[in-house]
């Protein structure tokens, strides 16, 4: 979703509960995911979810200054110039990755 997605304005969603800790857990780069890291992440999720609840209680999650999420989405939609600039950045990044892949 996000700014360039179908719905650039949506109520925040809670992060779902994590499964119980396992010694088999690892980070994306293969590092062990310790119980301490797991516990810290649990605390961060609890704080995030509490904030989500607080925010969504105000005006039903609709950003202040707007009556509906659709109204907020219209205001959040990027301009044609922003789309063009973003597409140029994406094209440059893809070209860079392709060049790096050829030299690897």
PDB file of N, CA and C in Angstrom:
ATOM      1  N   UNK A   1       0.832  -1.175   0.000  1.00  0.00           N
ATOM      2  CA  UNK A   1       0.000   0.000   0.000  1.00  0.00           C
ATOM      3  C   UNK A   1       0.880   1.244   0.000  1.00  0.00           C
ATOM      4  N   UNK A   2       0.784   2.038   1.020  1.00  0.00           N
ATOM      5  CA  UNK A   2       1.626   3.217   1.102  1.00  0.00           C
ATOM      6  C   UNK A   2       1.204   4.318   0.160  1.00  0.00           C
ATOM      7  N   UNK A   3       2.012   5.338   0.099  1.00  0.00           N
ATOM      8  CA  UNK A   3       1.682   6.540  -0.655  1.00  0.00           C
ATOM      9  C   UNK A   3       1.413   6.247  -2.129  1.00  0.00           C
ATOM     10  N   UNK A   4       2.123   5.305  -2.712  1.00  0.00           N
ATOM     11  CA  UNK A   4       1.959   5.023  -4.141  1.00  0.00           C
ATOM     12  C   UNK A   4       1.046   3.832  -4.391  1.00  0.00           C
ATOM     13  N   UNK A   5       0.398   3.297  -3.353  1.00  0.00           N
ATOM     14  CA  UNK A   5      -0.475   2.148  -3.497  1.00  0.00           C
ATOM     15  C   UNK A   5      -1.905   2.538  -3.803  1.00  0.00           C
ATOM     16  N   UNK A   6      -2.761   1.540  -3.756  1.00  0.00           N
ATOM     17  CA  UNK A   6      -4.175   1.751  -4.040  1.00  0.00           C
ATOM     18  C   UNK A   6      -4.844   2.616  -2.984  1.00  0.00           C
ATOM     19  N   UNK A   7      -4.455   2.444  -1.725  1.00  0.00           N
ATOM     20  CA  UNK A   7      -5.070   3.188  -0.626  1.00  0.00           C
ATOM     21  C   UNK A   7      -3.979   3.916   0.144  1.00  0.00           C
ATOM     22  N   UNK A   8      -3.670   5.133  -0.238  1.00  0.00           N
ATOM     23  CA  UNK A   8      -2.599   5.850   0.454  1.00  0.00           C
ATOM     24  C   UNK A   8      -2.960   6.296   1.871  1.00  0.00           C
ATOM     25  N   UNK A   9      -4.225   6.180   2.258  1.00  0.00           N
ATOM     26  CA  UNK A   9      -4.634   6.499   3.625  1.00  0.00           C
ATOM     27  C   UNK A   9      -5.487   5.345   4.134  1.00  0.00           C
ATOM     28  N   UNK A  10      -5.089   4.762   5.237  1.00  0.00           N
ATOM     29  CA  UNK A  10      -5.824   3.641   5.819  1.00  0.00           C
ATOM     30  C   UNK A  10      -5.578   3.645   7.316  1.00  0.00           C
ATOM     31  N   UNK A  11      -6.517   3.113   8.096  1.00  0.00           N
ATOM     32  CA  UNK A  11      -6.272   3.042   9.540  1.00  0.00           C
ATOM     33  C   UNK A  11      -5.033   2.175   9.807  1.00  0.00           C
ATOM     34  N   UNK A  12      -4.313   2.527  10.834  1.00  0.00           N
ATOM     35  CA  UNK A  12      -3.162   1.708  11.204  1.00  0.00           C
ATOM     36  C   UNK A  12      -3.640   0.342  11.663  1.00  0.00           C
ATOM     37  N   UNK A  13      -2.829  -0.666  11.416  1.00  0.00           N
ATOM     38  CA  UNK A  13      -3.174  -2.020  11.821  1.00  0.00           C
ATOM     39  C   UNK A  13      -2.195  -2.505  12.876  1.00  0.00           C
ATOM     40  N   UNK A  14      -2.727  -3.268  13.826  1.00  0.00           N
ATOM     41  CA  UNK A  14      -1.893  -3.855  14.865  1.00  0.00           C
ATOM     42  C   UNK A  14      -0.932  -4.882  14.250  1.00  0.00           C
ATOM     43  N   UNK A  15       0.226  -5.029  14.846  1.00  0.00           N
ATOM     44  CA  UNK A  15       1.156  -6.088  14.456  1.00  0.00           C
ATOM     45  C   UNK A  15       0.672  -7.365  15.135  1.00  0.00           C
ATOM     46  N   UNK A  16       0.479  -8.450  14.377  1.00  0.00           N
ATOM     47  CA  UNK A  16      -0.006  -9.677  15.005  1.00  0.00           C
ATOM     48  C   UNK A  16       1.018 -10.247  15.995  1.00  0.00           C
ATOM     49  N   UNK A  17       0.512 -11.034  16.932  1.00  0.00           N
ATOM     50  CA  UNK A  17       1.385 -11.650  17.935  1.00  0.00           C
ATOM     51  C   UNK A  17       2.402 -12.568  17.261  1.00  0.00           C
ATOM     52  N   UNK A  18       3.602 -12.589  17.818  1.00  0.00           N
ATOM     53  CA  UNK A  18       4.647 -13.453  17.288  1.00  0.00           C
ATOM     54  C   UNK A  18       4.458 -14.869  17.832  1.00  0.00           C
ATOM     55  N   UNK A  19       4.969 -15.863  17.131  1.00  0.00           N
ATOM     56  CA  UNK A  19       4.920 -17.219  17.675  1.00  0.00           C
ATOM     57  C   UNK A  19       5.843 -17.310  18.888  1.00  0.00           C
ATOM     58  N   UNK A  20       5.666 -18.314  19.724  1.00  0.00           N
ATOM     59  CA  UNK A  20       6.567 -18.471  20.871  1.00  0.00           C
ATOM     60  C   UNK A  20       8.023 -18.559  20.407  1.00  0.00           C
ATOM     61  N   UNK A  21       8.937 -18.085  21.249  1.00  0.00           N
ATOM     62  CA  UNK A  21      10.356 -18.097  20.902  1.00  0.00           C
ATOM     63  C   UNK A  21      10.843 -19.521  20.639  1.00  0.00           C
ATOM     64  N   UNK A  22      11.725 -19.636  19.681  1.00  0.00           N
ATOM     65  CA  UNK A  22      12.341 -20.919  19.350  1.00  0.00           C
ATOM     66  C   UNK A  22      13.829 -20.692  19.128  1.00  0.00           C
ATOM     67  N   UNK A  23      14.620 -21.664  19.492  1.00  0.00           N
ATOM     68  CA  UNK A  23      16.068 -21.564  19.251  1.00  0.00           C
ATOM     69  C   UNK A  23      16.375 -21.679  17.752  1.00  0.00           C
ATOM     70  N   UNK A  24      15.385 -22.059  16.960  1.00  0.00           N
ATOM     71  CA  UNK A  24      15.564 -22.145  15.506  1.00  0.00           C
ATOM     72  C   UNK A  24      15.426 -20.800  14.810  1.00  0.00           C
ATOM     73  N   UNK A  25      14.953 -19.767  15.520  1.00  0.00           N
ATOM     74  CA  UNK A  25      14.774 -18.452  14.912  1.00  0.00           C
ATOM     75  C   UNK A  25      16.125 -17.877  14.495  1.00  0.00           C
ATOM     76  N   UNK A  26      16.127 -17.204  13.345  1.00  0.00           N
ATOM     77  CA  UNK A  26      17.332 -16.531  12.860  1.00  0.00           C
ATOM     78  C   UNK A  26      16.904 -15.261  12.130  1.00  0.00           C
ATOM     79  N   UNK A  27      17.816 -14.295  12.061  1.00  0.00           N
ATOM     80  CA  UNK A  27      17.539 -13.069  11.322  1.00  0.00           C
ATOM     81  C   UNK A  27      17.640 -13.359   9.826  1.00  0.00           C
ATOM     82  N   UNK A  28      17.275 -12.379   9.009  1.00  0.00           N
ATOM     83  CA  UNK A  28      17.323 -12.579   7.560  1.00  0.00           C
ATOM     84  C   UNK A  28      18.727 -12.881   7.064  1.00  0.00           C
ATOM     85  N   UNK A  29      19.737 -12.390   7.791  1.00  0.00           N
ATOM     86  CA  UNK A  29      21.107 -12.659   7.363  1.00  0.00           C
ATOM     87  C   UNK A  29      21.705 -13.874   8.064  1.00  0.00           C
ATOM     88  N   UNK A  30      20.834 -14.708   8.675  1.00  0.00           N
ATOM     89  CA  UNK A  30      21.283 -15.975   9.236  1.00  0.00           C
ATOM     90  C   UNK A  30      21.848 -15.915  10.642  1.00  0.00           C
ATOM     91  N   UNK A  31      21.785 -14.764  11.285  1.00  0.00           N
ATOM     92  CA  UNK A  31      22.298 -14.642  12.651  1.00  0.00           C
ATOM     93  C   UNK A  31      21.285 -15.221  13.637  1.00  0.00           C
ATOM     94  N   UNK A  32      21.787 -15.789  14.733  1.00  0.00           N
ATOM     95  CA  UNK A  32      20.899 -16.345  15.751  1.00  0.00           C
ATOM     96  C   UNK A  32      20.005 -15.243  16.320  1.00  0.00           C
ATOM     97  N   UNK A  33      18.758 -15.571  16.561  1.00  0.00           N
ATOM     98  CA  UNK A  33      17.794 -14.623  17.116  1.00  0.00           C
ATOM     99  C   UNK A  33      17.605 -14.989  18.576  1.00  0.00           C
ATOM    100  N   UNK A  34      18.337 -14.309  19.433  1.00  0.00           N
ATOM    101  CA  UNK A  34      18.365 -14.655  20.856  1.00  0.00           C
ATOM    102  C   UNK A  34      17.039 -14.367  21.544  1.00  0.00           C
ATOM    103  N   UNK A  35      16.867 -14.964  22.708  1.00  0.00           N
ATOM    104  CA  UNK A  35      15.670 -14.724  23.522  1.00  0.00           C
ATOM    105  C   UNK A  35      15.603 -13.249  23.903  1.00  0.00           C
ATOM    106  N   UNK A  36      16.739 -12.626  24.183  1.00  0.00           N
ATOM    107  CA  UNK A  36      16.767 -11.204  24.517  1.00  0.00           C
ATOM    108  C   UNK A  36      16.254 -10.341  23.377  1.00  0.00           C
ATOM    109  N   UNK A  37      16.680 -10.638  22.145  1.00  0.00           N
ATOM    110  CA  UNK A  37      16.185  -9.897  20.984  1.00  0.00           C
ATOM    111  C   UNK A  37      14.692 -10.130  20.802  1.00  0.00           C
ATOM    112  N   UNK A  38      14.269 -11.357  20.999  1.00  0.00           N
ATOM    113  CA  UNK A  38      12.850 -11.705  20.883  1.00  0.00           C
ATOM    114  C   UNK A  38      12.037 -10.914  21.905  1.00  0.00           C
ATOM    115  N   UNK A  39      12.498 -10.892  23.162  1.00  0.00           N
ATOM    116  CA  UNK A  39      11.784 -10.160  24.212  1.00  0.00           C
ATOM    117  C   UNK A  39      11.717  -8.667  23.905  1.00  0.00           C
ATOM    118  N   UNK A  40      12.814  -8.113  23.397  1.00  0.00           N
ATOM    119  CA  UNK A  40      12.835  -6.693  23.032  1.00  0.00           C
ATOM    120  C   UNK A  40      11.828  -6.419  21.914  1.00  0.00           C
ATOM    121  N   UNK A  41      11.788  -7.280  20.927  1.00  0.00           N
ATOM    122  CA  UNK A  41      10.838  -7.108  19.834  1.00  0.00           C
ATOM    123  C   UNK A  41       9.402  -7.191  20.351  1.00  0.00           C
ATOM    124  N   UNK A  42       9.154  -8.088  21.293  1.00  0.00           N
ATOM    125  CA  UNK A  42       7.820  -8.193  21.890  1.00  0.00           C
ATOM    126  C   UNK A  42       7.421  -6.878  22.561  1.00  0.00           C
ATOM    127  N   UNK A  43       8.347  -6.273  23.283  1.00  0.00           N
ATOM    128  CA  UNK A  43       8.073  -4.990  23.949  1.00  0.00           C
ATOM    129  C   UNK A  43       7.781  -3.911  22.914  1.00  0.00           C
ATOM    130  N   UNK A  44       8.576  -3.881  21.845  1.00  0.00           N
ATOM    131  CA  UNK A  44       8.363  -2.880  20.794  1.00  0.00           C
ATOM    132  C   UNK A  44       6.993  -3.063  20.143  1.00  0.00           C
ATOM    133  N   UNK A  45       6.599  -4.306  19.904  1.00  0.00           N
ATOM    134  CA  UNK A  45       5.287  -4.585  19.310  1.00  0.00           C
ATOM    135  C   UNK A  45       4.172  -4.149  20.252  1.00  0.00           C
ATOM    136  N   UNK A  46       4.334  -4.410  21.542  1.00  0.00           N
ATOM    137  CA  UNK A  46       3.313  -3.987  22.517  1.00  0.00           C
ATOM    138  C   UNK A  46       3.142  -2.476  22.500  1.00  0.00           C
ATOM    139  N   UNK A  47       4.256  -1.741  22.465  1.00  0.00           N
ATOM    140  CA  UNK A  47       4.182  -0.273  22.429  1.00  0.00           C
ATOM    141  C   UNK A  47       3.552   0.210  21.119  1.00  0.00           C
ATOM    142  N   UNK A  48       3.938  -0.397  20.012  1.00  0.00           N
ATOM    143  CA  UNK A  48       3.368  -0.009  18.720  1.00  0.00           C
ATOM    144  C   UNK A  48       1.868  -0.254  18.722  1.00  0.00           C
ATOM    145  N   UNK A  49       1.447  -1.436  19.177  1.00  0.00           N
ATOM    146  CA  UNK A  49       0.023  -1.764  19.169  1.00  0.00           C
ATOM    147  C   UNK A  49      -0.775  -0.854  20.094  1.00  0.00           C
ATOM    148  N   UNK A  50      -0.198  -0.457  21.217  1.00  0.00           N
ATOM    149  CA  UNK A  50      -0.881   0.489  22.108  1.00  0.00           C
ATOM    150  C   UNK A  50      -1.061   1.834  21.399  1.00  0.00           C
ATOM    151  N   UNK A  51      -0.048   2.261  20.655  1.00  0.00           N
ATOM    152  CA  UNK A  51      -0.142   3.516  19.905  1.00  0.00           C
ATOM    153  C   UNK A  51      -1.197   3.404  18.808  1.00  0.00           C
ATOM    154  N   UNK A  52      -1.246   2.277  18.128  1.00  0.00           N
ATOM    155  CA  UNK A  52      -2.253   2.061  17.082  1.00  0.00           C
ATOM    156  C   UNK A  52      -3.650   2.181  17.671  1.00  0.00           C
ATOM    157  N   UNK A  53      -3.878   1.549  18.815  1.00  0.00           N
ATOM    158  CA  UNK A  53      -5.184   1.617  19.461  1.00  0.00           C
ATOM    159  C   UNK A  53      -5.549   3.072  19.790  1.00  0.00           C
ATOM    160  N   UNK A  54      -4.592   3.811  20.327  1.00  0.00           N
ATOM    161  CA  UNK A  54      -4.844   5.213  20.690  1.00  0.00           C
ATOM    162  C   UNK A  54      -5.179   6.051  19.461  1.00  0.00           C
ATOM    163  N   UNK A  55      -4.393   5.878  18.409  1.00  0.00           N
ATOM    164  CA  UNK A  55      -4.596   6.664  17.192  1.00  0.00           C
ATOM    165  C   UNK A  55      -5.937   6.327  16.546  1.00  0.00           C
ATOM    166  N   UNK A  56      -6.255   5.044  16.461  1.00  0.00           N
ATOM    167  CA  UNK A  56      -7.493   4.638  15.796  1.00  0.00           C
ATOM    168  C   UNK A  56      -8.737   4.993  16.601  1.00  0.00           C
ATOM    169  N   UNK A  57      -8.584   5.285  17.897  1.00  0.00           N
ATOM    170  CA  UNK A  57      -9.731   5.717  18.701  1.00  0.00           C
ATOM    171  C   UNK A  57     -10.124   7.151  18.375  1.00  0.00           C
ATOM    172  N   UNK A  58      -9.182   7.932  17.878  1.00  0.00           N
ATOM    173  CA  UNK A  58      -9.454   9.328  17.534  1.00  0.00           C
ATOM    174  C   UNK A  58     -10.010   9.361  16.110  1.00  0.00           C
ATOM    175  N   UNK A  59     -11.246   9.774  15.974  1.00  0.00           N
ATOM    176  CA  UNK A  59     -11.859   9.954  14.652  1.00  0.00           C
ATOM    177  C   UNK A  59     -11.890   8.655  13.841  1.00  0.00           C
ATOM    178  N   UNK A  60     -11.927   7.510  14.528  1.00  0.00           N
ATOM    179  CA  UNK A  60     -12.008   6.227  13.822  1.00  0.00           C
ATOM    180  C   UNK A  60     -10.815   5.918  12.952  1.00  0.00           C
ATOM    181  N   UNK A  61      -9.667   6.489  13.269  1.00  0.00           N
ATOM    182  CA  UNK A  61      -8.473   6.254  12.472  1.00  0.00           C
ATOM    183  C   UNK A  61      -8.338   7.163  11.270  1.00  0.00           C
ATOM    184  N   UNK A  62      -9.325   8.025  11.056  1.00  0.00           N
ATOM    185  CA  UNK A  62      -9.265   8.977   9.940  1.00  0.00           C
ATOM    186  C   UNK A  62      -8.330  10.111  10.352  1.00  0.00           C
ATOM    187  N   UNK A  63      -7.343  10.449   9.517  1.00  0.00           N
ATOM    188  CA  UNK A  63      -6.434  11.533   9.874  1.00  0.00           C
ATOM    189  C   UNK A  63      -7.188  12.824  10.197  1.00  0.00           C
ATOM    190  N   UNK A  64      -6.680  13.547  11.191  1.00  0.00           N
ATOM    191  CA  UNK A  64      -7.321  14.800  11.587  1.00  0.00           C
ATOM    192  C   UNK A  64      -7.381  15.759  10.404  1.00  0.00           C
ATOM    193  N   UNK A  65      -8.486  16.467  10.307  1.00  0.00           N
ATOM    194  CA  UNK A  65      -8.678  17.409   9.213  1.00  0.00           C
ATOM    195  C   UNK A  65      -9.483  16.832   8.060  1.00  0.00           C
ATOM    196  N   UNK A  66      -9.784  15.539   8.137  1.00  0.00           N
ATOM    197  CA  UNK A  66     -10.548  14.884   7.075  1.00  0.00           C
ATOM    198  C   UNK A  66     -11.777  14.222   7.674  1.00  0.00           C
ATOM    199  N   UNK A  67     -12.810  14.069   6.854  1.00  0.00           N
ATOM    200  CA  UNK A  67     -14.050  13.432   7.315  1.00  0.00           C
ATOM    201  C   UNK A  67     -14.044  11.933   7.064  1.00  0.00           C
ATOM    202  N   UNK A  68     -13.354  11.503   5.999  1.00  0.00           N
ATOM    203  CA  UNK A  68     -13.327  10.083   5.633  1.00  0.00           C
ATOM    204  C   UNK A  68     -11.919   9.683   5.208  1.00  0.00           C
ATOM    205  N   UNK A  69     -11.690   8.376   5.180  1.00  0.00           N
ATOM    206  CA  UNK A  69     -10.405   7.879   4.675  1.00  0.00           C
ATOM    207  C   UNK A  69     -10.257   8.162   3.188  1.00  0.00           C
ATOM    208  N   UNK A  70     -11.359   8.106   2.446  1.00  0.00           N
ATOM    209  CA  UNK A  70     -11.285   8.405   1.013  1.00  0.00           C
ATOM    210  C   UNK A  70     -10.841   9.841   0.775  1.00  0.00           C
ATOM    211  N   UNK A  71     -11.356  10.750   1.572  1.00  0.00           N
ATOM    212  CA  UNK A  71     -10.970  12.165   1.465  1.00  0.00           C
ATOM    213  C   UNK A  71      -9.475  12.320   1.775  1.00  0.00           C
ATOM    214  N   UNK A  72      -9.009  11.634   2.795  1.00  0.00           N
ATOM    215  CA  UNK A  72      -7.586  11.691   3.151  1.00  0.00           C
ATOM    216  C   UNK A  72      -6.728  11.053   2.060  1.00  0.00           C
ATOM    217  N   UNK A  73      -7.238   9.988   1.445  1.00  0.00           N
ATOM    218  CA  UNK A  73      -6.489   9.306   0.388  1.00  0.00           C
ATOM    219  C   UNK A  73      -6.294  10.212  -0.819  1.00  0.00           C
ATOM    220  N   UNK A  74      -7.328  10.982  -1.154  1.00  0.00           N
ATOM    221  CA  UNK A  74      -7.214  11.912  -2.288  1.00  0.00           C
ATOM    222  C   UNK A  74      -6.121  12.940  -2.011  1.00  0.00           C
ATOM    223  N   UNK A  75      -6.095  13.454  -0.788  1.00  0.00           N
ATOM    224  CA  UNK A  75      -5.087  14.451  -0.431  1.00  0.00           C
ATOM    225  C   UNK A  75      -3.686  13.845  -0.388  1.00  0.00           C
ATOM    226  N   UNK A  76      -3.588  12.558  -0.072  1.00  0.00           N
ATOM    227  CA  UNK A  76      -2.287  11.908   0.057  1.00  0.00           C
ATOM    228  C   UNK A  76      -1.720  11.431  -1.270  1.00  0.00           C
ATOM    229  N   UNK A  77      -2.562  11.359  -2.300  1.00  0.00           N
ATOM    230  CA  UNK A  77      -2.083  10.867  -3.592  1.00  0.00           C
ATOM    231  C   UNK A  77      -1.007  11.780  -4.154  1.00  0.00           C
ATOM    232  N   UNK A  78       0.083  11.200  -4.611  1.00  0.00           N
ATOM    233  CA  UNK A  78       1.152  12.026  -5.185  1.00  0.00           C
ATOM    234  C   UNK A  78       0.743  12.670  -6.507  1.00  0.00           C
ATOM    235  N   UNK A  79       1.358  13.795  -6.791  1.00  0.00           N
ATOM    236  CA  UNK A  79       1.101  14.502  -8.050  1.00  0.00           C
ATOM    237  C   UNK A  79       1.746  13.733  -9.208  1.00  0.00           C
ATOM    238  N   UNK A  80       1.402  14.131 -10.418  1.00  0.00           N
ATOM    239  CA  UNK A  80       2.001  13.518 -11.609  1.00  0.00           C
ATOM    240  C   UNK A  80       3.514  13.720 -11.606  1.00  0.00           C
ATOM    241  N   UNK A  81       3.965  14.888 -11.148  1.00  0.00           N
ATOM    242  CA  UNK A  81       5.405  15.160 -11.096  1.00  0.00           C
ATOM    243  C   UNK A  81       6.104  14.229 -10.107  1.00  0.00           C
ATOM    244  N   UNK A  82       5.451  13.965  -8.975  1.00  0.00           N
ATOM    245  CA  UNK A  82       6.031  13.055  -7.986  1.00  0.00           C
ATOM    246  C   UNK A  82       6.116  11.634  -8.544  1.00  0.00           C
ATOM    247  N   UNK A  83       5.072  11.205  -9.267  1.00  0.00           N
ATOM    248  CA  UNK A  83       5.097   9.882  -9.884  1.00  0.00           C
ATOM    249  C   UNK A  83       6.259   9.775 -10.865  1.00  0.00           C
ATOM    250  N   UNK A  84       6.402  10.808 -11.693  1.00  0.00           N
ATOM    251  CA  UNK A  84       7.469  10.798 -12.691  1.00  0.00           C
ATOM    252  C   UNK A  84       8.844  10.744 -12.025  1.00  0.00           C
ATOM    253  N   UNK A  85       9.030  11.540 -10.992  1.00  0.00           N
ATOM    254  CA  UNK A  85      10.312  11.544 -10.277  1.00  0.00           C
ATOM    255  C   UNK A  85      10.574  10.180  -9.651  1.00  0.00           C
ATOM    256  N   UNK A  86       9.554   9.575  -9.053  1.00  0.00           N
ATOM    257  CA  UNK A  86       9.717   8.258  -8.434  1.00  0.00           C
ATOM    258  C   UNK A  86      10.079   7.215  -9.489  1.00  0.00           C
ATOM    259  N   UNK A  87       9.400   7.253 -10.625  1.00  0.00           N
ATOM    260  CA  UNK A  87       9.692   6.280 -11.686  1.00  0.00           C
ATOM    261  C   UNK A  87      11.118   6.414 -12.203  1.00  0.00           C
ATOM    262  N   UNK A  88      11.629   7.636 -12.270  1.00  0.00           N
ATOM    263  CA  UNK A  88      13.012   7.834 -12.699  1.00  0.00           C
ATOM    264  C   UNK A  88      13.977   7.224 -11.693  1.00  0.00           C
ATOM    265  N   UNK A  89      13.700   7.408 -10.421  1.00  0.00           N
ATOM    266  CA  UNK A  89      14.557   6.823  -9.374  1.00  0.00           C
ATOM    267  C   UNK A  89      14.527   5.302  -9.458  1.00  0.00           C
ATOM    268  N   UNK A  90      13.338   4.740  -9.657  1.00  0.00           N
ATOM    269  CA  UNK A  90      13.199   3.282  -9.763  1.00  0.00           C
ATOM    270  C   UNK A  90      13.975   2.779 -10.976  1.00  0.00           C
ATOM    271  N   UNK A  91      13.864   3.448 -12.104  1.00  0.00           N
ATOM    272  CA  UNK A  91      14.584   3.043 -13.316  1.00  0.00           C
ATOM    273  C   UNK A  91      16.094   3.088 -13.093  1.00  0.00           C
ATOM    274  N   UNK A  92      16.582   4.162 -12.479  1.00  0.00           N
ATOM    275  CA  UNK A  92      18.016   4.272 -12.207  1.00  0.00           C
ATOM    276  C   UNK A  92      18.487   3.164 -11.270  1.00  0.00           C
ATOM    277  N   UNK A  93      17.699   2.856 -10.267  1.00  0.00           N
ATOM    278  CA  UNK A  93      18.071   1.809  -9.317  1.00  0.00           C
ATOM    279  C   UNK A  93      18.107   0.440  -9.999  1.00  0.00           C
ATOM    280  N   UNK A  94      17.135   0.185 -10.857  1.00  0.00           N
ATOM    281  CA  UNK A  94      17.129  -1.089 -11.585  1.00  0.00           C
ATOM    282  C   UNK A  94      18.330  -1.201 -12.523  1.00  0.00           C
ATOM    283  N   UNK A  95      18.672  -0.113 -13.197  1.00  0.00           N
ATOM    284  CA  UNK A  95      19.835  -0.115 -14.085  1.00  0.00           C
ATOM    285  C   UNK A  95      21.110  -0.359 -13.283  1.00  0.00           C
ATOM    286  N   UNK A  96      21.198   0.253 -12.121  1.00  0.00           N
ATOM    287  CA  UNK A  96      22.361   0.068 -11.258  1.00  0.00           C
ATOM    288  C   UNK A  96      22.478  -1.395 -10.814  1.00  0.00           C
ATOM    289  N   UNK A  97      21.354  -1.981 -10.415  1.00  0.00           N
ATOM    290  CA  UNK A  97      21.361  -3.378  -9.976  1.00  0.00           C
ATOM    291  C   UNK A  97      21.726  -4.313 -11.128  1.00  0.00           C
ATOM    292  N   UNK A  98      21.224  -4.009 -12.325  1.00  0.00           N
ATOM    293  CA  UNK A  98      21.547  -4.843 -13.483  1.00  0.00           C
ATOM    294  C   UNK A  98      23.025  -4.758 -13.798  1.00  0.00           C
ATOM    295  N   UNK A  99      23.603  -3.563 -13.726  1.00  0.00           N
ATOM    296  CA  UNK A  99      25.040  -3.391 -13.986  1.00  0.00           C
ATOM    297  C   UNK A  99      25.868  -4.124 -12.935  1.00  0.00           C
ATOM    298  N   UNK A 100      25.440  -4.068 -11.687  1.00  0.00           N
ATOM    299  CA  UNK A 100      26.157  -4.771 -10.612  1.00  0.00           C
ATOM    300  C   UNK A 100      26.076  -6.278 -10.798  1.00  0.00           C
ATOM    301  N   UNK A 101      24.930  -6.758 -11.283  1.00  0.00           N
ATOM    302  CA  UNK A 101      24.751  -8.192 -11.496  1.00  0.00           C
ATOM    303  C   UNK A 101      25.672  -8.692 -12.612  1.00  0.00           C
ATOM    304  N   UNK A 102      25.887  -7.853 -13.629  1.00  0.00           N
ATOM    305  CA  UNK A 102      26.761  -8.238 -14.740  1.00  0.00           C
ATOM    306  C   UNK A 102      28.212  -8.331 -14.301  1.00  0.00           C
ATOM    307  N   UNK A 103      28.622  -7.488 -13.347  1.00  0.00           N
ATOM    308  CA  UNK A 103      30.020  -7.490 -12.903  1.00  0.00           C
ATOM    309  C   UNK A 103      30.266  -8.500 -11.787  1.00  0.00           C
ATOM    310  N   UNK A 104      29.203  -9.076 -11.242  1.00  0.00           N
ATOM    311  CA  UNK A 104      29.370 -10.036 -10.139  1.00  0.00           C
ATOM    312  C   UNK A 104      29.710 -11.420 -10.629  1.00  0.00           C
TER     313      UNK A 104
END
